[in-house]
Each structure stands twice: as C-alpha cells, then as structure tokens.
GROMACS .gro file of C-alpha atoms in nm:
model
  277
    1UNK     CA    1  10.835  11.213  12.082
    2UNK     CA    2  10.788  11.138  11.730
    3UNK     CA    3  10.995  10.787  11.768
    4UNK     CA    4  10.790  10.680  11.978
    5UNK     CA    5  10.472  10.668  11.779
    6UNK     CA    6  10.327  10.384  11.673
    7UNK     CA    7  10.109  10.358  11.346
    8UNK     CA    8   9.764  10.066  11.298
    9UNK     CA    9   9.692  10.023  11.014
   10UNK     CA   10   9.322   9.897  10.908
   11UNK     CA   11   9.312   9.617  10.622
   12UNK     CA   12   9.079   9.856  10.366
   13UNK     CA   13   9.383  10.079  10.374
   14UNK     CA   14   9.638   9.818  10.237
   15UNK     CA   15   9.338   9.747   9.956
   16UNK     CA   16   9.314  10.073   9.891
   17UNK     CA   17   9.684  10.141   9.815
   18UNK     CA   18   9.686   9.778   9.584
   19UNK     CA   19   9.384   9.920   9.421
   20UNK     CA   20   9.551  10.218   9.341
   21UNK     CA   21   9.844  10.080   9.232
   22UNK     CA   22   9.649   9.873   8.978
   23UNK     CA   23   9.474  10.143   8.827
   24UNK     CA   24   9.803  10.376   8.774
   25UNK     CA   25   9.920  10.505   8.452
   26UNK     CA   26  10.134  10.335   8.262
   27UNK     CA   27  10.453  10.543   8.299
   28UNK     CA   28  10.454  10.568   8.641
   29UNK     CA   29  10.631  10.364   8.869
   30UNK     CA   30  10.510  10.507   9.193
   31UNK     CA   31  10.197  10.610   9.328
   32UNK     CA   32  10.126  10.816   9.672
   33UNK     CA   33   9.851  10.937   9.863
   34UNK     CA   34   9.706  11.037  10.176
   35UNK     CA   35   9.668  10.871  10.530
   36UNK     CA   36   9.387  10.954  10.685
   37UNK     CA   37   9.278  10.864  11.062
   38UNK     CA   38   9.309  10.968  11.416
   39UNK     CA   39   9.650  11.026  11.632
   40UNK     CA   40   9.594  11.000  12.014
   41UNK     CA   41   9.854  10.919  12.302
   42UNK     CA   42  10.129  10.845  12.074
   43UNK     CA   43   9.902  10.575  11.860
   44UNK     CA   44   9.831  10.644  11.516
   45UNK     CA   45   9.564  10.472  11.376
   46UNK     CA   46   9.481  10.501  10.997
   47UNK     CA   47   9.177  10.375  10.907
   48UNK     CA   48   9.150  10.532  10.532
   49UNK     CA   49   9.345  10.664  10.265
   50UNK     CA   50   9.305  10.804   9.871
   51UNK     CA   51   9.542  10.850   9.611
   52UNK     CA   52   9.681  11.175   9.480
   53UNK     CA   53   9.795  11.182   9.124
   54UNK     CA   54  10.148  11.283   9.112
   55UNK     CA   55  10.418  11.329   8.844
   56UNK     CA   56  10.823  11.218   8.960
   57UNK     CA   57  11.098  11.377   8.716
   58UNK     CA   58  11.486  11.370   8.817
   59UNK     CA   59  11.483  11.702   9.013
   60UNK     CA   60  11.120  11.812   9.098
   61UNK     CA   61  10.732  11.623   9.174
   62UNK     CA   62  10.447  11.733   9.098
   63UNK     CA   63  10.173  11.661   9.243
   64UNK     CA   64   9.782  11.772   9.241
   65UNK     CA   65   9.749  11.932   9.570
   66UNK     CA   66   9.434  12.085   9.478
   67UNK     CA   67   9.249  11.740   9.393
   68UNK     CA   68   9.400  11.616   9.756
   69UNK     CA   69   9.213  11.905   9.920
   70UNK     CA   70   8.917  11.862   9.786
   71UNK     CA   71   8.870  11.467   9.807
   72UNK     CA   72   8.981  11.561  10.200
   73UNK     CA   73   8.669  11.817  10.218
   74UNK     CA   74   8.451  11.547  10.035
   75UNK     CA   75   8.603  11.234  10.312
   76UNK     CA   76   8.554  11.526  10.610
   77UNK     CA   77   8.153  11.570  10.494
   78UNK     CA   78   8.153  11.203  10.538
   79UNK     CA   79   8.341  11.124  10.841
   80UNK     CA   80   8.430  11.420  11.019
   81UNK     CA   81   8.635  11.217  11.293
   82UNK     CA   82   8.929  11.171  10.997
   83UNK     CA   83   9.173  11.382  10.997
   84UNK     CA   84   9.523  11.376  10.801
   85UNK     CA   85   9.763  11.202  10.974
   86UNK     CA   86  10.031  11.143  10.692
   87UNK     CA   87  10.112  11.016  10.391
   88UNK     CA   88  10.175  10.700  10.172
   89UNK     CA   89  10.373  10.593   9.890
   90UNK     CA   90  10.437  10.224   9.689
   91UNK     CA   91  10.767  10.049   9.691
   92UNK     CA   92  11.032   9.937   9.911
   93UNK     CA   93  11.256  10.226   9.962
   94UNK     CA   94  11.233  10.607  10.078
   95UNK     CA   95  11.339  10.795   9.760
   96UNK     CA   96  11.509  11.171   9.708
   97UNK     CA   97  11.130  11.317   9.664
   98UNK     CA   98  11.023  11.185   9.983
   99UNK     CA   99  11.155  11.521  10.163
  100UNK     CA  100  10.987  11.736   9.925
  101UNK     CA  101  10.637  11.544   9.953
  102UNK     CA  102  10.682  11.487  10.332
  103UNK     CA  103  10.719  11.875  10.379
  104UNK     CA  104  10.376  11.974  10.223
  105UNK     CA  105  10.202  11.735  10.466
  106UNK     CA  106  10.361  11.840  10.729
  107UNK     CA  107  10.248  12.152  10.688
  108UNK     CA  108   9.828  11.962  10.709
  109UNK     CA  109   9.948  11.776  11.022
  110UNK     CA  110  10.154  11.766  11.319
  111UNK     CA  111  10.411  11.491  11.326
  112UNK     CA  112  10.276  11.316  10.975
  113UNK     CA  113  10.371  10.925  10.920
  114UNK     CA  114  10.487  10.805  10.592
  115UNK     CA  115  10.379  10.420  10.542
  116UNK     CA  116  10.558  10.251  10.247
  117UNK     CA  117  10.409   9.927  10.081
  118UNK     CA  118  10.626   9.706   9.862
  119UNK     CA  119  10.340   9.585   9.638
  120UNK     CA  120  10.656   9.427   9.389
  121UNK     CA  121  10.588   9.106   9.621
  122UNK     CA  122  10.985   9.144   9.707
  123UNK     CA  123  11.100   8.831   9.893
  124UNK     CA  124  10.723   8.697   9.840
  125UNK     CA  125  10.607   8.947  10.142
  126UNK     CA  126  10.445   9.299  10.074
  127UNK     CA  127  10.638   9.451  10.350
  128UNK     CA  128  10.501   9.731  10.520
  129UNK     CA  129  10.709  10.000  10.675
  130UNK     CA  130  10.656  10.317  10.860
  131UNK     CA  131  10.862  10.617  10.919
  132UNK     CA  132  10.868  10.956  11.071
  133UNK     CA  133  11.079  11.242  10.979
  134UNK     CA  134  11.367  11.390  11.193
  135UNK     CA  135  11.495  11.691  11.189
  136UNK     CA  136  11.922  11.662  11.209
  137UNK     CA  137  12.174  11.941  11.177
  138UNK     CA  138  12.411  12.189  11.357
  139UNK     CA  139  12.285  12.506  11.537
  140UNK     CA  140  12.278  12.779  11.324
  141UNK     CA  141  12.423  12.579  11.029
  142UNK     CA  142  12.277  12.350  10.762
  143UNK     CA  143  11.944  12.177  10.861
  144UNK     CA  144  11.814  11.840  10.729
  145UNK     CA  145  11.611  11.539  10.784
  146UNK     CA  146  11.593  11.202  10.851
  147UNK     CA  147  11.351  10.914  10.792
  148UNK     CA  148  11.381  10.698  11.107
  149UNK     CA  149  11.178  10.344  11.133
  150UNK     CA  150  10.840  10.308  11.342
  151UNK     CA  151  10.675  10.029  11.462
  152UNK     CA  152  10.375   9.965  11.240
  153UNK     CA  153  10.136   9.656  11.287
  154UNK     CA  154   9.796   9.586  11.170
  155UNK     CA  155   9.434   9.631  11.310
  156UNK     CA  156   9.060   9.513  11.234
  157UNK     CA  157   8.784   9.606  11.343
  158UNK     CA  158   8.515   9.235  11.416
  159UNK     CA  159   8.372   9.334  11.085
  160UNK     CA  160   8.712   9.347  10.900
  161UNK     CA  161   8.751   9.015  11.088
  162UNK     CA  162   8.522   8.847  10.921
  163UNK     CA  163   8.579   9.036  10.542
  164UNK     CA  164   8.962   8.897  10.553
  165UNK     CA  165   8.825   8.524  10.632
  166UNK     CA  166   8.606   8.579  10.348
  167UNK     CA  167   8.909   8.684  10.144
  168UNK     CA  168   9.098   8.423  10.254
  169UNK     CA  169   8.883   8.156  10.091
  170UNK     CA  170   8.854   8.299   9.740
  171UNK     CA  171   9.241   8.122   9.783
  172UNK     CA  172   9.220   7.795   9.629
  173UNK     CA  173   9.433   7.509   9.562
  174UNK     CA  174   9.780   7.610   9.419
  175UNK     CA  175   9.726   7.938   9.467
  176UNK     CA  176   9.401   7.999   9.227
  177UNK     CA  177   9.106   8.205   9.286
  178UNK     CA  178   8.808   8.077   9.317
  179UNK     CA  179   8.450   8.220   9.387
  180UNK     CA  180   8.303   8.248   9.744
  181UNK     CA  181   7.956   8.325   9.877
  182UNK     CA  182   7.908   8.514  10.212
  183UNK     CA  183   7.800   8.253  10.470
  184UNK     CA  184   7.448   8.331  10.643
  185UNK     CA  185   7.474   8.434  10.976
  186UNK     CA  186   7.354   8.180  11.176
  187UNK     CA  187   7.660   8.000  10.946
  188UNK     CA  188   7.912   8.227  11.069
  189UNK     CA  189   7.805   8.139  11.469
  190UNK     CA  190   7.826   7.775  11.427
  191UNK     CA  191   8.155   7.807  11.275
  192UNK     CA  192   8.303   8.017  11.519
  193UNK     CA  193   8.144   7.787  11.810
  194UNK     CA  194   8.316   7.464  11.588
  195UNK     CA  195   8.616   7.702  11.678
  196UNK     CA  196   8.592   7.748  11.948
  197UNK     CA  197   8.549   7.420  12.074
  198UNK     CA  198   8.829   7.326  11.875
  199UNK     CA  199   9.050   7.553  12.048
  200UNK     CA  200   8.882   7.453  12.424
  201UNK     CA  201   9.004   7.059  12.331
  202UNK     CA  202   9.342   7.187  12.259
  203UNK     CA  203   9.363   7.399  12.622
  204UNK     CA  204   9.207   7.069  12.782
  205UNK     CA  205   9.472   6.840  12.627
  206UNK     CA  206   9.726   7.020  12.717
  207UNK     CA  207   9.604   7.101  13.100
  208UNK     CA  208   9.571   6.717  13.091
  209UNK     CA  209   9.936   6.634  12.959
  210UNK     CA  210  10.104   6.871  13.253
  211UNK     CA  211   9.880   6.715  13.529
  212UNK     CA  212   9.954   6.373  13.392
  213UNK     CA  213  10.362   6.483  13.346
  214UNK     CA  214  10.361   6.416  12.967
  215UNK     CA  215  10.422   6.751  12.943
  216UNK     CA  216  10.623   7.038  13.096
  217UNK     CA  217  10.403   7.362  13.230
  218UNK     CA  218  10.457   7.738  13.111
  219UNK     CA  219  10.442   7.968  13.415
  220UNK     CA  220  10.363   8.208  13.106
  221UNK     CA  221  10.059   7.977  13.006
  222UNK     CA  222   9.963   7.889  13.325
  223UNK     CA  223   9.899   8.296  13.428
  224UNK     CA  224   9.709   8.323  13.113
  225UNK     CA  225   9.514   8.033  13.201
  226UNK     CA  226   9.428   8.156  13.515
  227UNK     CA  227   9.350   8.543  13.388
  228UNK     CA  228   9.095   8.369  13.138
  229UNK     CA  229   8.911   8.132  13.435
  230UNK     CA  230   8.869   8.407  13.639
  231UNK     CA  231   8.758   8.663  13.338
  232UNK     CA  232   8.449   8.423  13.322
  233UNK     CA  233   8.101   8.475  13.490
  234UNK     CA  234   7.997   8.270  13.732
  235UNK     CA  235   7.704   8.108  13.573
  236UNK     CA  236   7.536   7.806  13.600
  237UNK     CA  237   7.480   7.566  13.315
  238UNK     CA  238   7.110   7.657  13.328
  239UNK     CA  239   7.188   8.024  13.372
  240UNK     CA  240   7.450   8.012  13.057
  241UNK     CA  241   7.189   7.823  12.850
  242UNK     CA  242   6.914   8.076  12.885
  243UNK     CA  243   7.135   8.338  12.787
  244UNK     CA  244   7.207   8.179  12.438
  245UNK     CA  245   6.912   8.084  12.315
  246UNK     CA  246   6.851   8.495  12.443
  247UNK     CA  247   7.109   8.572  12.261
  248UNK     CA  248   7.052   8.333  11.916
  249UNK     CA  249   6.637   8.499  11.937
  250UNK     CA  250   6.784   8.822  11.908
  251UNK     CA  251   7.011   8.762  11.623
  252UNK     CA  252   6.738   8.525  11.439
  253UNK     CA  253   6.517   8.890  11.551
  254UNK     CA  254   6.753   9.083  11.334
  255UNK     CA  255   6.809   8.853  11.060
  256UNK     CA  256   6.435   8.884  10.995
  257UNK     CA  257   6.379   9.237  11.019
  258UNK     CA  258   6.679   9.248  10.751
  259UNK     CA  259   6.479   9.040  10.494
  260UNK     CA  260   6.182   9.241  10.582
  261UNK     CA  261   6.309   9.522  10.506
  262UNK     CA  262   6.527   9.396  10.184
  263UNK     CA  263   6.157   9.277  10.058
  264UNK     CA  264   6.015   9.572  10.081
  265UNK     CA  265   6.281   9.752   9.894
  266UNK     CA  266   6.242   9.544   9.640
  267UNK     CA  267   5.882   9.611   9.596
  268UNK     CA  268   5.888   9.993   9.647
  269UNK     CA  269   6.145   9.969   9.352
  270UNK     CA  270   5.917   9.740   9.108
  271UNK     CA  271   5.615   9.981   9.195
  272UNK     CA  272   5.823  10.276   9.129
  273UNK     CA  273   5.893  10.130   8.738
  274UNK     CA  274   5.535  10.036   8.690
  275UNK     CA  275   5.381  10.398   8.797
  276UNK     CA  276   5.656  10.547   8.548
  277UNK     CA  277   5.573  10.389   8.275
   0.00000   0.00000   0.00000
C-alpha cells in the first residue's frame, strides 16, 4: 500500500526547506527536517515543515529529537489538523543515514514519506523526489529496507496562486531581481478577466480554424470543450451582468471595511504612545 501513495506538496514548504538551507551552519552539507500535513486515501498532502538541527559523522547522526518535539507541540497549539507525516532532507541522493533517520519517524507516523530537494540547482532544476521505505528480506533471516520512488507533484491553494505570480515578477530581465508591489485588488480582477479573455480568443480561434478546415479537431479537445459548455449556467446576458456588478459591490464592500479597520489600528496605536508618555 505504501507504493501507492502519492505526496502534494504546498509551495511554502519548498521555501521553507531553501530557507533553511540558507541559514545552515557552515560545516554542514545537509540539512533535514520534518513534514508535516495530513495523509488520507492514499494522498499525502504536506502543507508545512521545520528544520531539525542535526549532526552527520561517518558512522552515526545526531540529531535534536527533543527540539523536533517540542516545535511539533508548539505547530499542534497552532494548527491542530497537522500531523507528522514524514520527513525531509536537502540534496539529490538518499544517503547511508537515511535508514537510521527514517526509523525514528517511523516510529511518530504510520507509513512516513521522505521528500528530497536538490537545492545544488543540478542540471538547472531543483528536482524534487519522494520516497517511501520498504521493508525486503528473507523469513526468519536478515531484514532490510528499501527506498522505492513515489509520485510527488505540487499543490496551491488560490492564495498560494496568487503569492507565486507575485514571486514570479520580482524575475527581471537576465535573470535579476527586481522589486515588486502587491497589486490592489480590484488590479488583480482585471488582470485575471484580461486573462481570461485572452484565453476565450484562443478557444474561439481555434473552434473557428476546425469549422473552417484550417485545422484538424481533437476528439480529446472537443470532449473538454463540451464538459466546459455544459459546466456553465444558463444565464442570460442581463442575468450574468447583475451578478457581477453583485459580485464587484461585495469585494469593493470588503476592500473598504479592510482600510477601515487598518485606520483604526493605526490610530489606537498613535493614542496608545501619546497616553504613555
């Protein structure tokens, strides 16, 4: 059962492990830590992680399992739906220690995952592997293990979404950073409506092309075509237009009740210095 799990990962877990990574000490060349997350139906889905500080000689690790316990009890007082569901380490490969660390957390967990990411930008990818352990051996002889591959692919959450675009454009020209300001909401909508009707003159071009025979159809296309027409409501143009400008009053709604509420923060905290000194 345990080959047939398959680990999401969030995007604030990869930071997390990069972040760790840049803060290690100098002489060491790994670093490891927890997964934490929710397993359910055979999908394991890590949404956060920490590091544990660990020490790698030629025939023994140690690591502080105390400190992991207690940042666990400190995440669990926080978000109580996270539980341990494995464990991470940096680099490209599944060293000798692996066994040894993979043991203790199996002991925390039932079937624990161990995630690998190659932050030495090998091949100009940070590859990102998964792997479950498998027990191998004779009956009644010598037992062992054995890390076997898992699929592993990446999740987000809408608000991730729209952190990673943000991300994305500190990316400037030749590769330097540059400096980016979050876009106001009402921003954000037109952009993704500018998107969207991008993306509805591309579907209408090509519809157009295979009528016309400039083009040949996808049966594959066509059935997702069709799946997304009939997904629609049935709503007139009037209909559809009185439920976006519903829908824009609401968010404009929010936005103000958000600067409302940011003002009067601001004055509750300049009061509060005048009345102390």
């Amino acid at each position: 059962m345990a080959l047939n799990l398959v680990v999401k990962i969030h995007p604030v877990v990869l930071f997390q492990i990069v972040d760790a990574y840049e803060r290690r000490n100098a002489d060491s060349h790994r670093v490891i830590g927890t997964l934490l997350g929710t397993s359910d139906k055979g999908v394991v889905e890590v949404t956060n992680c920490f590091c544990v500080p660990h020490k790698e000689h030629a025939d023994q690790v140690e690591a502080e399992l105390n400190y992991a316990m207690d940042v666990y009890e400190l995440n669990r007082r926080v978000n109580s739906s996270e539980n341990i569901v494995g464990w991470w380490a940096t680099g490209n490969e599944v060293t000798n220690h692996s066994s040894v660390i993979h043991e203790y957390y199996a002991r925390e967990c039932r079937e624990p995952v161990h995630v690998t990411l190659d932050t030495s930008l090998a091949g100009s990818r940070m590859g990102l592997r998964g792997y479950v352990c498998v027990p191998l051996g004779v009956p009644r002889g010598k037992q062992g293990c054995m890390f076997t591959p898992i699929d592993v692919s990446l999740t987000c959450y809408e608000p991730e979404v729209v952190g990673l675009q943000l991300c994305q454009k500190t990316m400037g020209p030749n590769g330097r950073p540059r400096q980016v300001q979050p876009a106001l909401d009402l921003a954000q909508v037109a952009d993704a409506a500018a998107q969207l009707s991008g993306l509805l003159d591309q579907v209408l071009q090509y519809v157009e092309e295979v009528l016309s025979g400039r083009a040949s159809g996808h049966a594959a296309a066509g059935r997702a075509l069709l799946e997304l027409a009939q997904s629609l409501p049935s709503l007139g143009a009037h209909s559809f237009a009185d439920a976006f400008a519903s829908s824009v009053k609401d968010l404009l709604m929010v936005v103000t009740l958000a600067q409302l509420i940011k003002t009067q923060l601001q004055l509750n905290e300049k009061l509060t210095l005048l009345t102390s000194q």
